[in-house]
Every structure is written in structure tokens, then in C-alpha cells.
Amino acid sequence: MTVSGPGSDVELTLSAKSHFDYMEPVSIEFRLRNTSDVPVVVDGRLDPRFGNTTVYVQKPDGTVVLHESVVCFYGLPEPVTLEPAAGATSDGSDRYSQLVQLAFGVQGFAFDEPGQYLVRAIYSTEGIVQASNTLPLRVGFPVTREEDRFAPEFFTREVGLTLAFEGSMSPHLSKGLDALTEAAERFSGEPLGVKAATAVAQSVGDDFYRRKEDKMVKHHSADPERALALTDAGLASYQKGSGAANNLAYRKLVELRTELHVKADNTAAAKSEVETLAKDLGSRGVNPTVLAQVKELIPSTPAARSRRSAPRKPAK
């Protein structure tokens, strides 16, 4: 966790808020920045599920574990051009960010114990190998008996897989969805409740198909109205907040809600929320390049872009 990484023209930086509540799923911003004086093209797939980044976590007891995703995504590279660092810092065109969730992996929940953690990543694509900074973050202790008693229901394989899959209506994971629904209700408006409600909304807001007697059948029909209702408290929380650490999560939630509004045949509401997002981020000092990308979220066609596809342009 302390050895210097190889040098390159691309800098990888991990950042997040310094403290996460107990049971709150941990998400970290992965940011690439061009430090050279010429444009650099990178693969924008920063989530470990695509295989470009390797993540190590040092737990409070000092052991270091490799965070391995429970799924592996295959696909074509998604090129992003990072402009030269000189003269580009004002508009943000020299950098590219993604919010990556690291709550659950092959070895289970990565941040299930209170205490101090260290996180480090390595980005490796054709022609580029770069180690990140070492990011410290702290997971708090349960502050109420309710949290302490609920923890065994939350730290289960079913909950972890539902989070890792970004929602699922599989009957095999129904206990996980039930636990996340309970968390959303018990801790409404709190970080745990907001993220749990988002996972439930991702589940109920999509059609779900499963195999039955050698045929694919629809097991669940998308319910965008319910999904929107589940994320109302989270939207209000992000709109009231002012910390830069929540900007990416705020944008990601609005992207999800934009698609849900479109599914519910309410493009006016989708447009309004995107405009509010752009206004809020502008007041928080977000660079012009990102604001221009946010405005592109306004739906112009009846079909919304799939939230499961990785963003192709810089985002912060």
C-alpha cells in the first residue's frame, strides 16, 4: 500500500468522503488525468468489472485483500481523449472520472467492519500502467441498537449480490431485496437508506427475465413510478448537500431517474431534474465541460440510454 507505482503520462487518483456510516455501501471516485503536453487516449471503463483496474483494500486489522468483482464484463474499449494538462485545468478536459462501487466482491463485503481502511488501485491498459494514490477512509461504528441488530440481515450474500448486480428481481435474491427495502425504510434520508433505496429502485425499475423450462420469460415488469418514489428522499438529500464528494452520486441518481421518467412517459419531469442538476453543480463550481455533458442527459428521444452502459465522456 506504500510502494510507489510506475510513472506514466496519466495520473490515477482515488477520492471519496473520509467517513462512511456503518453498513453504507462504499463508492469511490476513480479519476484519470493527463499530465503530459499532448492529448492522450484512454479506455474509460474504470470499473474493476471490465478488468482495466485492480483494487486492493487494507482492512482495519492490517490484512490486504484483492477486491475481485463477482461479474466480469466483456466489450470493446471506450476511448476517451484527455487533453494536455497545460491550459486545460479550467474546463476539465484533461480529466475523466467515474464513481465505482466497491461494496461487495468475491470474498464478500469489503468494508463490513468499523475502523480505518486504505484503498489503492492500478490502472492497466495498452501502453499505460499507473498506480493510484493510497486513499484512507473510515467506516463508523453502529450508533444505535437498531443498526447493530439489523447488521446480520444486511451483511448477507443476497444483499451483496443485489448491490453488485445494480439491482435484481431474481427470486434467488429475494431475501436481499427485502433487506434492502427494509434498510431504505428504516434509514430513509440517511446515506445507508439512500443507497439501499437506489438499489431497490434499480431492481423494480427494469424488466426482469429469467429462464423457465428452457424458455426466457418475463418475471417482472418495470415499475418506474415505484422506483421514482423510492429515490425521492435520495434526490432531496443530494440537492441539499454541498460537498463535492456527492456530485457524482447526485448525477448518477439523476441519470437513473431520467430514464425512469421517460419510461413513465414524463419527459418534462426528466428535463426539469436535469436542469436542476446542472444549476446545482454549477453553483458548486463544477467545470464547464461537465455541465455541458449534464445538459446532454435531457431526453430527446422516447427511449432512454441504458444506465448499465458505461459513460463514454468525462464526468465529475
Short mmCIF file of C-alpha atoms in Angstrom, two decimals:
data_model
loop_
_atom_site.label_atom_id
_atom_site.label_comp_id
_atom_site.label_asym_id
_atom_site.label_seq_id
_atom_site.Cartn_x
_atom_site.Cartn_y
_atom_site.Cartn_z
CA MET A 1 0.00 0.00 0.00
CA THR A 2 3.00 2.34 0.16
CA VAL A 3 5.36 1.38 -2.71
CA SER A 4 5.49 3.96 -5.47
CA GLY A 5 3.87 2.94 -8.74
CA PRO A 6 5.25 3.20 -12.26
CA GLY A 7 5.25 6.63 -13.83
CA SER A 8 3.24 7.47 -16.94
CA ASP A 9 1.58 10.39 -18.67
CA VAL A 10 -1.71 9.53 -16.97
CA GLU A 11 -2.37 10.06 -13.27
CA LEU A 12 -4.88 7.86 -11.42
CA THR A 13 -6.42 9.40 -8.31
CA LEU A 14 -8.88 7.83 -5.88
CA SER A 15 -11.08 10.11 -3.80
CA ALA A 16 -14.10 9.74 -1.54
CA LYS A 17 -15.56 11.20 1.60
CA SER A 18 -13.40 10.38 4.61
CA HIS A 19 -16.15 8.71 6.66
CA PHE A 20 -18.82 6.16 5.72
CA ASP A 21 -21.64 5.15 8.01
CA TYR A 22 -21.79 1.57 9.25
CA MET A 23 -23.30 -0.70 6.54
CA GLU A 24 -23.25 2.14 3.97
CA PRO A 25 -22.07 0.76 0.59
CA VAL A 26 -18.71 2.30 -0.25
CA SER A 27 -18.31 4.11 -3.57
CA ILE A 28 -15.06 5.74 -4.69
CA GLU A 29 -14.30 8.20 -7.47
CA PHE A 30 -11.68 6.92 -9.92
CA ARG A 31 -10.15 9.81 -11.86
CA LEU A 32 -7.69 9.75 -14.76
CA ARG A 33 -5.80 12.95 -15.60
CA ASN A 34 -3.42 13.71 -18.44
CA THR A 35 -0.17 15.14 -17.08
CA SER A 36 1.61 15.43 -20.43
CA ASP A 37 1.68 18.23 -23.03
CA VAL A 38 -0.06 16.17 -25.75
CA PRO A 39 -3.52 14.56 -25.93
CA VAL A 40 -3.78 11.03 -24.51
CA VAL A 41 -6.46 8.45 -25.36
CA VAL A 42 -7.52 6.13 -22.51
CA ASP A 43 -10.09 3.39 -22.07
CA GLY A 44 -12.86 4.92 -19.97
CA ARG A 45 -14.00 1.63 -18.43
CA LEU A 46 -12.67 2.16 -14.90
CA ASP A 47 -14.94 -0.23 -13.01
CA PRO A 48 -12.99 -3.39 -11.98
CA ARG A 49 -15.69 -5.46 -13.69
CA PHE A 50 -14.08 -4.55 -17.04
CA GLY A 51 -10.61 -5.70 -15.98
CA ASN A 52 -8.73 -2.43 -16.51
CA THR A 53 -8.37 -1.64 -12.81
CA THR A 54 -7.17 -3.80 -9.95
CA VAL A 55 -8.17 -2.72 -6.44
CA TYR A 56 -6.52 -3.58 -3.12
CA VAL A 57 -8.08 -2.92 0.27
CA GLN A 58 -6.22 -2.88 3.59
CA LYS A 59 -8.64 -3.74 6.38
CA PRO A 60 -8.52 -2.36 9.95
CA ASP A 61 -6.60 -5.44 11.16
CA GLY A 62 -3.83 -4.75 8.61
CA THR A 63 -4.59 -7.55 6.15
CA VAL A 64 -4.59 -6.58 2.47
CA VAL A 65 -7.14 -8.21 0.17
CA LEU A 66 -7.73 -8.05 -3.57
CA HIS A 67 -11.20 -6.78 -4.40
CA GLU A 68 -12.46 -9.16 -7.08
CA SER A 69 -15.74 -8.41 -8.82
CA VAL A 70 -18.42 -11.11 -8.80
CA VAL A 71 -19.04 -10.47 -12.50
CA CYS A 72 -16.79 -9.87 -15.49
CA PHE A 73 -17.89 -7.58 -18.33
CA TYR A 74 -16.61 -8.08 -21.85
CA GLY A 75 -16.78 -5.43 -24.55
CA LEU A 76 -14.96 -3.03 -26.81
CA PRO A 77 -12.75 -0.30 -25.35
CA GLU A 78 -14.48 3.02 -24.78
CA PRO A 79 -11.89 5.61 -25.83
CA VAL A 80 -11.78 8.93 -24.03
CA THR A 81 -9.41 11.69 -25.14
CA LEU A 82 -7.73 13.59 -22.34
CA GLU A 83 -6.48 16.98 -23.47
CA PRO A 84 -2.99 18.23 -22.44
CA ALA A 85 -2.74 19.38 -18.84
CA ALA A 86 -1.42 22.82 -19.74
CA GLY A 87 -4.32 25.20 -20.21
CA ALA A 88 -6.99 22.53 -19.71
CA THR A 89 -7.42 22.63 -15.94
CA SER A 90 -10.05 25.37 -16.11
CA ASP A 91 -12.54 23.40 -18.21
CA GLY A 92 -11.74 19.87 -17.01
CA SER A 93 -10.99 18.41 -20.44
CA ASP A 94 -7.73 16.90 -19.14
CA ARG A 95 -9.53 14.52 -16.76
CA TYR A 96 -12.13 11.78 -16.64
CA SER A 97 -13.98 10.40 -13.60
CA GLN A 98 -16.27 7.53 -12.72
CA LEU A 99 -17.97 6.56 -9.47
CA VAL A 100 -17.15 2.93 -8.67
CA GLN A 101 -18.99 0.87 -6.07
CA LEU A 102 -16.80 -1.49 -4.07
CA ALA A 103 -19.28 -2.77 -1.52
CA PHE A 104 -19.24 -6.47 -2.39
CA GLY A 105 -16.82 -8.83 -4.15
CA VAL A 106 -15.87 -12.47 -4.47
CA GLN A 107 -14.68 -12.53 -0.85
CA GLY A 108 -17.83 -10.86 0.46
CA PHE A 109 -18.34 -7.36 1.82
CA ALA A 110 -15.08 -5.44 1.66
CA PHE A 111 -16.00 -2.80 4.27
CA ASP A 112 -18.04 -4.71 6.84
CA GLU A 113 -16.01 -3.79 9.94
CA PRO A 114 -15.74 -0.42 11.68
CA GLY A 115 -12.29 1.13 11.51
CA GLN A 116 -9.67 2.62 9.22
CA TYR A 117 -9.19 1.31 5.67
CA LEU A 118 -6.67 2.00 2.93
CA VAL A 119 -7.59 1.59 -0.74
CA ARG A 120 -5.26 1.56 -3.74
CA ALA A 121 -5.83 0.76 -7.41
CA ILE A 122 -3.75 0.02 -10.51
CA TYR A 123 -4.96 1.05 -13.96
CA SER A 124 -3.55 -1.09 -16.76
CA THR A 125 -4.43 -0.82 -20.44
CA GLU A 126 -2.43 -0.93 -23.65
CA GLY A 127 0.54 1.37 -23.22
CA ILE A 128 -0.43 2.60 -19.75
CA VAL A 129 0.24 1.17 -16.29
CA GLN A 130 -0.33 3.52 -13.39
CA ALA A 131 -0.78 3.03 -9.64
CA SER A 132 -3.06 5.36 -7.72
CA ASN A 133 -2.61 7.23 -4.50
CA THR A 134 -3.39 5.41 -1.27
CA LEU A 135 -6.84 6.52 -0.14
CA PRO A 136 -7.68 6.38 3.58
CA LEU A 137 -11.31 6.09 4.62
CA ARG A 138 -13.07 5.23 7.83
CA VAL A 139 -16.14 3.13 8.47
CA GLY A 140 -18.04 4.20 11.57
CA PHE A 141 -19.44 2.11 14.38
CA PRO A 142 -23.19 1.45 14.67
CA VAL A 143 -24.62 4.40 16.59
CA THR A 144 -27.94 2.80 17.56
CA ARG A 145 -29.11 -0.61 18.70
CA GLU A 146 -31.31 -0.69 15.63
CA GLU A 147 -28.27 -0.52 13.34
CA ASP A 148 -26.40 -3.15 15.36
CA ARG A 149 -29.33 -5.57 15.30
CA PHE A 150 -30.01 -5.04 11.59
CA ALA A 151 -26.40 -5.69 10.51
CA PRO A 152 -26.67 -9.53 10.34
CA GLU A 153 -29.64 -9.16 7.97
CA PHE A 154 -27.71 -6.71 5.79
CA PHE A 155 -24.31 -8.40 5.52
CA THR A 156 -25.56 -11.40 3.55
CA ARG A 157 -24.66 -12.84 0.19
CA GLU A 158 -28.11 -11.99 -1.20
CA VAL A 159 -27.78 -8.30 -0.31
CA GLY A 160 -24.22 -8.16 -1.60
CA LEU A 161 -25.10 -9.71 -4.96
CA THR A 162 -28.09 -7.41 -5.39
CA LEU A 163 -25.78 -4.44 -4.86
CA ALA A 164 -23.11 -5.88 -7.17
CA PHE A 165 -25.67 -6.51 -9.94
CA GLU A 166 -27.04 -2.95 -9.56
CA GLY A 167 -30.41 -4.41 -8.69
CA SER A 168 -32.06 -7.73 -9.39
CA MET A 169 -35.58 -9.19 -9.20
CA SER A 170 -34.29 -12.76 -9.18
CA PRO A 171 -36.28 -14.96 -6.78
CA HIS A 172 -32.94 -16.39 -5.65
CA LEU A 173 -32.04 -12.96 -4.25
CA SER A 174 -35.45 -12.03 -2.86
CA LYS A 175 -34.16 -12.00 0.73
CA GLY A 176 -31.54 -9.48 -0.29
CA LEU A 177 -34.10 -7.23 -1.94
CA ASP A 178 -36.31 -7.48 1.15
CA ALA A 179 -33.40 -6.47 3.40
CA LEU A 180 -32.52 -3.51 1.17
CA THR A 181 -36.17 -2.42 1.14
CA GLU A 182 -36.21 -2.56 4.93
CA ALA A 183 -32.97 -0.57 5.09
CA ALA A 184 -34.45 2.06 2.78
CA GLU A 185 -37.47 2.42 5.07
CA ARG A 186 -35.62 2.30 8.41
CA PHE A 187 -32.88 4.72 7.44
CA SER A 188 -34.71 6.96 4.98
CA GLY A 189 -32.71 10.08 4.11
CA GLU A 190 -29.50 8.72 5.67
CA PRO A 191 -26.62 7.56 3.43
CA LEU A 192 -27.43 3.88 4.02
CA GLY A 193 -31.12 4.43 3.31
CA VAL A 194 -30.43 6.46 0.18
CA LYS A 195 -28.13 3.85 -1.34
CA ALA A 196 -30.38 0.95 -0.33
CA ALA A 197 -33.38 2.69 -1.90
CA THR A 198 -31.40 3.27 -5.10
CA ALA A 199 -30.58 -0.45 -5.33
CA VAL A 200 -34.25 -1.33 -4.86
CA ALA A 201 -35.26 1.26 -7.48
CA GLN A 202 -32.76 -0.23 -9.93
CA SER A 203 -34.42 -3.60 -9.32
CA VAL A 204 -38.08 -2.64 -9.69
CA GLY A 205 -37.48 -0.04 -12.42
CA ASP A 206 -36.32 -2.59 -15.03
CA ASP A 207 -37.98 -5.52 -16.73
CA PHE A 208 -36.56 -8.80 -15.45
CA TYR A 209 -36.44 -12.04 -17.42
CA ARG A 210 -35.49 -15.48 -16.15
CA ARG A 211 -35.21 -18.93 -17.63
CA LYS A 212 -38.14 -21.27 -17.06
CA GLU A 213 -38.46 -24.65 -18.73
CA ASP A 214 -35.77 -23.77 -21.29
CA LYS A 215 -37.51 -20.51 -22.20
CA MET A 216 -36.88 -16.90 -21.26
CA VAL A 217 -39.99 -15.49 -19.61
CA LYS A 218 -40.71 -12.08 -18.12
CA HIS A 219 -40.65 -12.44 -14.34
CA HIS A 220 -41.12 -8.75 -13.50
CA SER A 221 -42.43 -5.75 -15.43
CA ALA A 222 -40.74 -2.42 -14.89
CA ASP A 223 -42.46 -0.17 -12.34
CA PRO A 224 -40.92 3.27 -12.91
CA GLU A 225 -43.40 5.09 -10.67
CA ARG A 226 -42.46 3.00 -7.65
CA ALA A 227 -38.77 3.34 -8.46
CA LEU A 228 -39.11 7.13 -8.61
CA ALA A 229 -40.93 7.21 -5.29
CA LEU A 230 -38.16 5.14 -3.70
CA THR A 231 -35.49 7.63 -4.80
CA ASP A 232 -37.32 10.85 -3.89
CA ALA A 233 -35.63 11.04 -0.47
CA GLY A 234 -32.21 10.42 -2.00
CA LEU A 235 -32.71 13.14 -4.58
CA ALA A 236 -33.69 15.61 -1.87
CA SER A 237 -30.65 14.64 0.18
CA TYR A 238 -28.21 15.21 -2.69
CA GLN A 239 -29.87 18.51 -3.61
CA LYS A 240 -29.47 19.80 -0.06
CA GLY A 241 -25.85 18.64 0.22
CA SER A 242 -22.99 20.82 -0.91
CA GLY A 243 -19.90 18.60 -0.70
CA ALA A 244 -18.02 17.79 -3.89
CA ALA A 245 -17.86 14.14 -2.77
CA ASN A 246 -21.58 13.76 -3.54
CA ASN A 247 -21.56 15.34 -7.02
CA LEU A 248 -21.01 12.10 -8.93
CA ALA A 249 -23.58 10.21 -6.86
CA TYR A 250 -26.08 13.05 -7.40
CA ARG A 251 -25.51 12.94 -11.15
CA LYS A 252 -25.77 9.16 -11.29
CA LEU A 253 -29.08 9.22 -9.44
CA VAL A 254 -30.50 11.85 -11.80
CA GLU A 255 -29.39 9.72 -14.77
CA LEU A 256 -31.35 6.81 -13.31
CA ARG A 257 -34.39 8.97 -12.56
CA THR A 258 -34.27 10.49 -16.07
CA GLU A 259 -34.67 7.04 -17.56
CA LEU A 260 -37.45 6.22 -15.13
CA HIS A 261 -39.31 9.42 -16.02
CA VAL A 262 -39.02 8.55 -19.71
CA LYS A 263 -40.37 5.05 -19.04
CA ALA A 264 -43.25 6.68 -17.19
CA ASP A 265 -43.86 8.92 -20.24
CA ASN A 266 -42.97 12.10 -18.38
CA THR A 267 -40.11 13.73 -20.29
CA ALA A 268 -40.98 17.12 -18.82
CA ALA A 269 -40.09 15.89 -15.33
CA ALA A 270 -36.87 14.37 -16.67
CA LYS A 271 -35.89 17.67 -18.28
CA SER A 272 -36.66 19.59 -15.11
CA GLU A 273 -34.49 17.35 -12.93
CA VAL A 274 -31.56 17.55 -15.36
CA GLU A 275 -31.81 21.35 -15.44
CA THR A 276 -31.88 21.46 -11.64
CA LEU A 277 -28.83 19.17 -11.53
CA ALA A 278 -26.92 21.44 -13.92
CA LYS A 279 -27.84 24.51 -11.85
CA ASP A 280 -26.81 22.85 -8.58
CA LEU A 281 -23.49 21.58 -9.95
CA GLY A 282 -22.77 24.97 -11.49
CA SER A 283 -23.23 26.64 -8.10
CA ARG A 284 -20.82 24.11 -6.61
CA GLY A 285 -18.05 25.10 -9.03
CA VAL A 286 -18.17 22.12 -11.38
CA ASN A 287 -16.24 22.83 -14.59
CA PRO A 288 -17.98 23.86 -17.85
CA THR A 289 -17.14 20.63 -19.68
CA VAL A 290 -19.08 18.57 -17.16
CA LEU A 291 -22.01 20.98 -17.14
CA ALA A 292 -22.27 20.65 -20.91
CA GLN A 293 -22.35 16.85 -20.57
CA VAL A 294 -25.01 17.04 -17.86
CA LYS A 295 -27.29 19.02 -20.18
CA GLU A 296 -26.94 16.22 -22.74
CA LEU A 297 -28.86 13.99 -20.32
CA ILE A 298 -32.08 15.79 -21.28
CA PRO A 299 -34.07 13.15 -23.20
CA SER A 300 -34.61 13.96 -26.86
CA THR A 301 -35.99 10.60 -27.94
CA PRO A 302 -38.67 8.30 -26.46
CA ALA A 303 -36.04 5.73 -25.46
CA ALA A 304 -33.61 6.48 -22.66
CA ARG A 305 -29.96 5.44 -22.75
CA SER A 306 -29.34 2.33 -20.69
CA ARG A 307 -27.94 3.15 -17.28
CA ARG A 308 -25.93 -0.08 -17.36
CA SER A 309 -23.69 1.14 -20.16
CA ALA A 310 -20.54 2.88 -19.02
CA PRO A 311 -20.32 6.62 -19.69
CA ARG A 312 -18.13 7.48 -22.67
CA LYS A 313 -17.27 11.05 -21.77
CA PRO A 314 -15.56 12.70 -18.82
CA ALA A 315 -17.71 13.05 -15.73
CA LYS A 316 -17.08 14.57 -12.35
#
